[in-house]
Amino acid sequence: MIKSITYQFILFASFIGLTVLLNGCTKEVTIDIPGYKEQLVIDGRIETDSPPFVLLSKSMEVYASTDLEAFLNGFISGAVVTVSNGTTTVTLSEICSDNLPPGTEELAASMFGIPVSELANYQLCAYTSFDPAIWGEIGKTYTLTVSYEGQTYTAETSIVSPTSFDNSYWQADGDTPNHGFSWVTLSDPGGVFDAYKWEVKRIDLDENGEERDQSFMPTFSPVFDDEFFDGLTFDFWYENPYAYGEGYTEDTEWLFEQGDTVVIKLSKMDEPLYEFMEKKYIQLQTAGNPFATPTNIPSNIQGGALGVWAGYSPSFDTLVCEP
Amino acid sequence: MQRLLIFFIFLCANYTFSQETCTVSGHITDASDGETVIGAKVYIASIQKGAITNNYGFYSLTIPCGEYELEFRISGQRTEKKTIVLNGDFLLDYEMGANVQSIDEVVIRGDALDNTNSTKIGQIELDIAEIKTLPAFMGEVDIIKTIQLLPGVSSAAEGGQGFYVRGGGPDQNLVLLDEAVVYNAAHLFGFFSVFNADAVKNVNLIKGGMPANFGGRMSSVLEVNMNEGNYKKFKAKGGIGAISSRLTLEGPLKKDKGSFIVSGRRTYIDVIMRAAIPDSSPFSGSSYYFYDFNLKLNYKLTKKDKIYLSSYYGKDEFQFGNKDNDFQVDMPWGNAIVALRWNHIFSSKLFMNVSGTMTDYLFSFGSEQDQFRFELKSGIRDWGGKVDFSYFPNPRHRVKWGLNYTYHTFTPTSVSASSDDVEFDTGIAQKLFSHESAAYLLDEIDLNENFRINLGLRYSTFQHVGEFTRYIDGGISQPDSTITYGKGDLIQFYHGLEPRISLRWLLPDNSSIKAGWTYNYQYVHLTSLSAVSLPTDIWFPTTNIAKPQKGWQGSIGYFRNFNENKWETSAEVYYKDMRNLIEYKEGALPSDNVNDNTDNLLTFGRGWSYGAEFYIRRSFGKLTGWVGYTWSKTERLFDELNNGLKFPAKYDRRHDLSIVASYKLNDRWNFSAAFIYATGNTLTLPTSWYVQGQDLLFNYGSRNSTRMAPYHRLDLSAIWYSKAYKIKEDPEGNIIKTKKRFRSNWAFSIYNVYNRANPYFLYVDNDGDFLQGNFEISVKQVTLFPIIPSVTWNFEF
């Protein structure tokens, strides 16, 4: 966390310095970018007590159309996808959004990236299994194999031991007495590599009597490792990633409001997955900054595909935002 | 190599003359202020023999005894003559221009004949007075921007201070201020140089054929010599510009014996920003400024001894604050440089300089938000000593030898972080210590009237010593481990011979062919993660993992002067081969070296560059200037980058054209123009996008496979000088001109006259919301500088 934050701060400060001081101007240009080749993209996930879920798609040329319909309907079917936990190997079934088995809607919605209510409107296909023998278990390593168009791709991920917060609390920000960040006290296990991902959703009910947030959302810089705080106990905060845009002012955006009920999902991950996530968020946050190095995100997939096979070990904490 | 050494020793043997010889030697100074003159020529037409003053204004000419008329030439515009009778060794200190009344700034540079006569290949001297007449960005006269207009030299990016010489990296340039190394020659993210033109006397760029007295860098030497100050009278000069002001004071410590100069400048961007950013803005705590000071003291202890103390101190201070988030960044960086030198004349033929130098560069970054605090520091400190001897046995033979030593202390990155009272474990602050030393011998001999050879041999060593902690990554199967070295323990030793040779074959019609071949080792490296130069770029020494850079360069050129040496022309071709070049591994972050070593994040490869350079220059008359054109190709090959395939260097430029002209209309007006055209820089852009976890991610293609649009720009300037003389009529009706004590000029500049939107960088932008169906990807070009007029008022009294 600290190293990526430090790096980003330096880049940010340099960039701000440059743009504030020099007031550069920007225009759209068309330029030849040679070297495009189509690659398979694997977006697979397995969590404790959840089925494996794998989406397959293809990479698109930079200048290709970004039509949502075409993309959503472009998930690949016809691949053979298996997951093994070392003793059991299961071939995943292809399921489609308009015909999901009961109980998988929320997971599917979060993987597809659309609200549960819209699942039926698209023909989105993914690979999963409802055989509990292959659902995520702490301490196991899962091997993914994808065979498609004569190519085979493999990846491994582990579900590591989870770590819960010691404590969580809400604290008003100085300028805005009814708004503040979510704070936690974390005791990091000593002597081992630990990496975390922070996601939240607010579960207090809205005017329609529904939970305010349908799914967990990662924060702005949601992954961090324990390189600098291995074995330490310390307090830190995270922002509310839902609180921006319409309805929020400069004083209230990114903050939780007094009275919010928030579920914090703190997922642990193994080192290769952290490598992917760390570089992914650096890429997302430094896009367009001339001081950033163009970095490809290191995949844990063998065989030339993009994406990641991600094993998460979450723990959950419910925070009521009251002083 | 053995044959080469035997040949070398043969040439070093004393060259004997059948006649009895006498030596005339001394210093040449400018009569107006007593400053020594670098590159002035002492010439005897009757025997066609001459000598050129060195960096300390010293010359030595050994000739058959007799009566001669000596010509003293500076700038080619002025020649003064003095008859002497030589019947023994003769010490002649000469003051140029003692009887000349001129309102112009004296243009002091090597004689144009040097273009064809000397063995210098790939060397260009620039006159500070000439630089001052050229268009200046935001009114700041800039030495480095001017050398970027020379053939074979490219700028890193729009306005950048980093420069690339013949395909070498920016760390491969040895930048010297009065013999002390300058590690970061840039202010304001590279838009201004640390060299205050008012404090600078002369600039010399060596981009090929590096003589053996220079080393430690692979590509070039940029020698910047500071003014010594006025030995005759107290003077002040300065300027008030759009973004900064400067003031220089100089005068005698003791008339004709010692002098001082102190020069300072400061920007007021912070004042402008404070005015521009209202208090209500969340960014009202943001500001930026830089300042620098130069100080030089000189004293002639005896006729044969002179000491110089030069110093520079400069700092950039950038602060960024966001009140809304209680977020504060403080980012200062800067150089401190001191050089103490002693010149001693042992005899009319033997000159010695001893220097002690200290260079310190420090970058720090601190940020605070709520209870979190981060601090990062990196820097380098050098303590150096050197001794150089110049021996002039006869006019056909010049010898130099010497020793250099530097003790380096590198602090690649030192990080600390805390949250309230919990101090995070950021490892021990790493420092790396090393000894770098070299001995050299250089011999220049005229084998006959036409053929001159300059042979050099340099032997360099480098020792990486403790204290040091080596971090060893155990990978997945083994735990990480460390090796600790105690203070002074030898960790790694490198050494190597660096032979150098330059040849000149004089041809009829004022022309010559020159060739040069040099072999260089470089023991310090600049590791950079970004596409543009940043103060965060880290200097790092050679270690047992990071090997010394090494390589050779060969060049050959045809040089010819026209129209009584008024026009100098040259055409050179070169090839440069570089090994052990350094880049970060794919995906490395600069702060990864916490609890690790920077060199564990590096990968090593090779590079090569070849090209042709054409140069036409006119230094005489009302119209002066030059045209430089370079065709070149520069590539890199790293096993661990770009899938092991070669790729163009980021500053690979096929075409680079500069046209610089200055026209002196009369004593009151000077006009100048500079036009630049360069092939666009390369960069790495994404070739494809994909979606993972609802986020759109980019996949990058081959390294530096995309090329930006060509860069071109026209700058203009005009300088209006106040009247320099009062004209009176005496009682007899004679017109009497007296020089005004106070003089001033207005310098008007227009940068980027036709408002070309040159690319600074490109990025792939994604706009809209993918899930809302209004998503678009486009390539955006950022341009920094539109047309920028500026005006500066300069004065002196």
mmCIF file of C-alpha atoms in Angstrom, chain B residues 410 412 428-433 464-472 482-492 540-545 596-600:
data_model
loop_
_atom_site.group_PDB
_atom_site.id
_atom_site.type_symbol
_atom_site.label_atom_id
_atom_site.label_comp_id
_atom_site.label_asym_id
_atom_site.label_seq_id
_atom_site.Cartn_x
_atom_site.Cartn_y
_atom_site.Cartn_z
ATOM 1 C CA PHE B 410 24.685 7.251 -3.012
ATOM 2 C CA PRO B 412 19.086 5.624 -3.848
ATOM 3 C CA ILE B 428 17.159 0.634 6.951
ATOM 4 C CA ALA B 429 18.043 3.690 4.891
ATOM 5 C CA GLN B 430 20.348 2.386 2.218
ATOM 6 C CA LYS B 431 23.573 4.100 1.305
ATOM 7 C CA LEU B 432 26.127 2.864 -1.172
ATOM 8 C CA PHE B 433 29.774 3.863 -0.975
ATOM 9 C CA HIS B 464 32.100 -0.708 -4.339
ATOM 10 C CA VAL B 465 32.716 -0.877 -0.589
ATOM 11 C CA GLY B 466 30.717 -1.410 2.593
ATOM 12 C CA GLU B 467 28.725 -0.711 4.582
ATOM 13 C CA PHE B 468 26.129 -2.411 2.511
ATOM 14 C CA THR B 469 23.288 -4.866 2.864
ATOM 15 C CA ARG B 470 22.560 -7.090 -0.097
ATOM 16 C CA TYR B 471 18.986 -8.372 -0.237
ATOM 17 C CA ILE B 472 18.589 -11.704 -1.974
ATOM 18 C CA THR B 482 20.618 -10.729 3.294
ATOM 19 C CA ILE B 483 24.391 -10.398 3.209
ATOM 20 C CA THR B 484 25.836 -7.612 5.305
ATOM 21 C CA TYR B 485 29.186 -5.998 4.493
ATOM 22 C CA GLY B 486 31.094 -4.034 7.111
ATOM 23 C CA LYS B 487 32.427 -0.517 6.750
ATOM 24 C CA GLY B 488 35.149 -0.365 4.099
ATOM 25 C CA ASP B 489 34.773 -4.020 3.026
ATOM 26 C CA LEU B 490 35.479 -4.441 -0.667
ATOM 27 C CA ILE B 491 32.351 -5.776 -2.340
ATOM 28 C CA GLN B 492 33.324 -5.505 -5.982
ATOM 29 C CA PHE B 540 22.962 4.477 -8.760
ATOM 30 C CA PRO B 541 26.530 3.167 -8.696
ATOM 31 C CA THR B 542 28.067 0.103 -10.212
ATOM 32 C CA THR B 543 27.737 -2.862 -7.857
ATOM 33 C CA ASN B 544 28.318 -6.581 -8.099
ATOM 34 C CA ILE B 545 24.971 -6.777 -9.946
ATOM 35 C CA ASP B 596 15.472 -4.511 -1.350
ATOM 36 C CA ASN B 597 18.299 -3.146 -3.530
ATOM 37 C CA THR B 598 17.637 -0.949 -6.527
ATOM 38 C CA ASP B 599 19.889 -3.080 -8.700
ATOM 39 C CA ASN B 600 17.694 -6.116 -8.011
#
